[in-house]
Amino acid sequence: MNQWKFQLLPSKKDALGVGEGFRMDSVAEQIEREVNEALPYRFKFHKIGKIVVWLGPRNDQEDYVEQMGVSLQLYENFCADSYIKSSDEQKQELLKVIIRDVFNWFSDNFDDSEFFVNKVKSQVAWVH
């Protein structure tokens, strides 16, 4: 099993701190863990085994790409500078909105994504 099945990722290296690379902070990591615990091992759509949400400006990235079992979904409406200055509660709420938007996007765009979206919604109350 891969370490990550669902991951939030800033689209710019060191966006959340020098030396952090493409890592998120502990607030995001906790939310990722919550979502990952609710996800089934196999998503059962498009042979996807991992979902990565790119947070930040486009930087020549496409809105959505699938490569070697990894789904890359761009979420442009994210500002790392504002995120860093936010309280932990504000960060949690922002990330929850992003995750709901992404999961709704999957539901709207892929008929065969229903299994994994419903699985998460049934186990993570705030995803609804």
Short mmCIF file of C-alpha atoms in Angstrom, two decimals, residues 40-116:
data_model
loop_
_atom_site.label_atom_id
_atom_site.label_comp_id
_atom_site.label_asym_id
_atom_site.label_seq_id
_atom_site.Cartn_x
_atom_site.Cartn_y
_atom_site.Cartn_z
CA PRO A 40 -10.79 2.41 0.66
CA TYR A 41 -7.52 0.85 -0.45
CA ARG A 42 -8.64 0.88 -4.06
CA PHE A 43 -10.59 3.85 -5.37
CA LYS A 44 -12.15 1.69 -8.11
CA PHE A 45 -12.13 4.38 -10.77
CA HIS A 46 -9.69 5.16 -13.58
CA LYS A 47 -7.11 2.84 -11.94
CA ILE A 48 -6.29 5.70 -9.57
CA GLY A 49 -4.45 4.78 -6.38
CA LYS A 50 -3.56 8.25 -5.18
CA ILE A 51 -5.15 11.70 -5.34
CA VAL A 52 -2.91 14.75 -5.10
CA VAL A 53 -4.45 18.21 -4.82
CA TRP A 54 -2.04 20.87 -6.06
CA LEU A 55 -2.68 24.04 -4.08
CA GLY A 56 -1.78 27.36 -5.60
CA PRO A 57 -1.32 29.21 -8.84
CA ARG A 58 -1.47 27.37 -12.14
CA ASN A 59 2.25 27.57 -13.06
CA ASP A 60 1.51 26.02 -16.50
CA GLN A 61 -0.25 23.05 -14.90
CA GLU A 62 -3.37 21.55 -16.34
CA ASP A 63 -6.53 21.45 -14.20
CA TYR A 64 -6.47 17.68 -14.03
CA VAL A 65 -3.96 15.01 -15.03
CA GLU A 66 -3.76 11.26 -14.47
CA GLN A 67 -0.32 9.65 -14.58
CA MET A 68 0.69 6.14 -13.53
CA GLY A 69 -2.18 5.71 -11.07
CA VAL A 70 -1.89 9.21 -9.62
CA SER A 71 -4.57 11.85 -10.04
CA LEU A 72 -3.31 15.45 -9.97
CA GLN A 73 -6.09 17.99 -9.38
CA LEU A 74 -5.19 21.69 -9.47
CA TYR A 75 -6.88 23.95 -6.91
CA GLU A 76 -5.86 27.45 -7.98
CA ASN A 77 -7.72 29.42 -5.35
CA PHE A 78 -5.10 28.93 -2.63
CA CYS A 79 -2.65 31.52 -1.35
CA ALA A 80 0.18 30.09 0.75
CA ASP A 81 0.96 33.52 2.24
CA SER A 82 -2.60 33.92 3.54
CA TYR A 83 -2.68 30.31 4.71
CA ILE A 84 0.50 30.72 6.79
CA LYS A 85 -0.94 33.79 8.53
CA SER A 86 -4.21 32.03 9.41
CA SER A 87 -5.05 30.42 12.74
CA ASP A 88 -5.15 26.63 12.93
CA GLU A 89 -8.96 26.77 12.96
CA GLN A 90 -9.03 28.97 9.85
CA LYS A 91 -6.59 26.64 8.12
CA GLN A 92 -8.77 23.63 8.95
CA GLU A 93 -11.88 25.30 7.59
CA LEU A 94 -10.12 26.39 4.39
CA LEU A 95 -8.74 22.91 3.77
CA LYS A 96 -12.11 21.32 4.45
CA VAL A 97 -13.72 23.61 1.85
CA ILE A 98 -11.00 22.69 -0.65
CA ILE A 99 -11.47 18.97 -0.04
CA ARG A 100 -15.26 19.22 -0.36
CA ASP A 101 -14.84 21.14 -3.61
CA VAL A 102 -12.40 18.56 -4.99
CA PHE A 103 -14.58 15.60 -4.04
CA ASN A 104 -17.62 17.31 -5.55
CA TRP A 105 -15.59 17.93 -8.70
CA PHE A 106 -14.80 14.20 -8.91
CA SER A 107 -18.49 13.37 -8.42
CA ASP A 108 -19.50 15.82 -11.15
CA ASN A 109 -16.86 14.70 -13.65
CA PHE A 110 -16.49 10.94 -13.21
CA ASP A 111 -19.47 8.59 -13.09
CA ASP A 112 -17.28 5.85 -11.67
CA SER A 113 -15.96 7.93 -8.72
CA GLU A 114 -19.12 7.39 -6.68
CA PHE A 115 -17.71 4.50 -4.61
CA PHE A 116 -14.75 6.35 -3.15
#
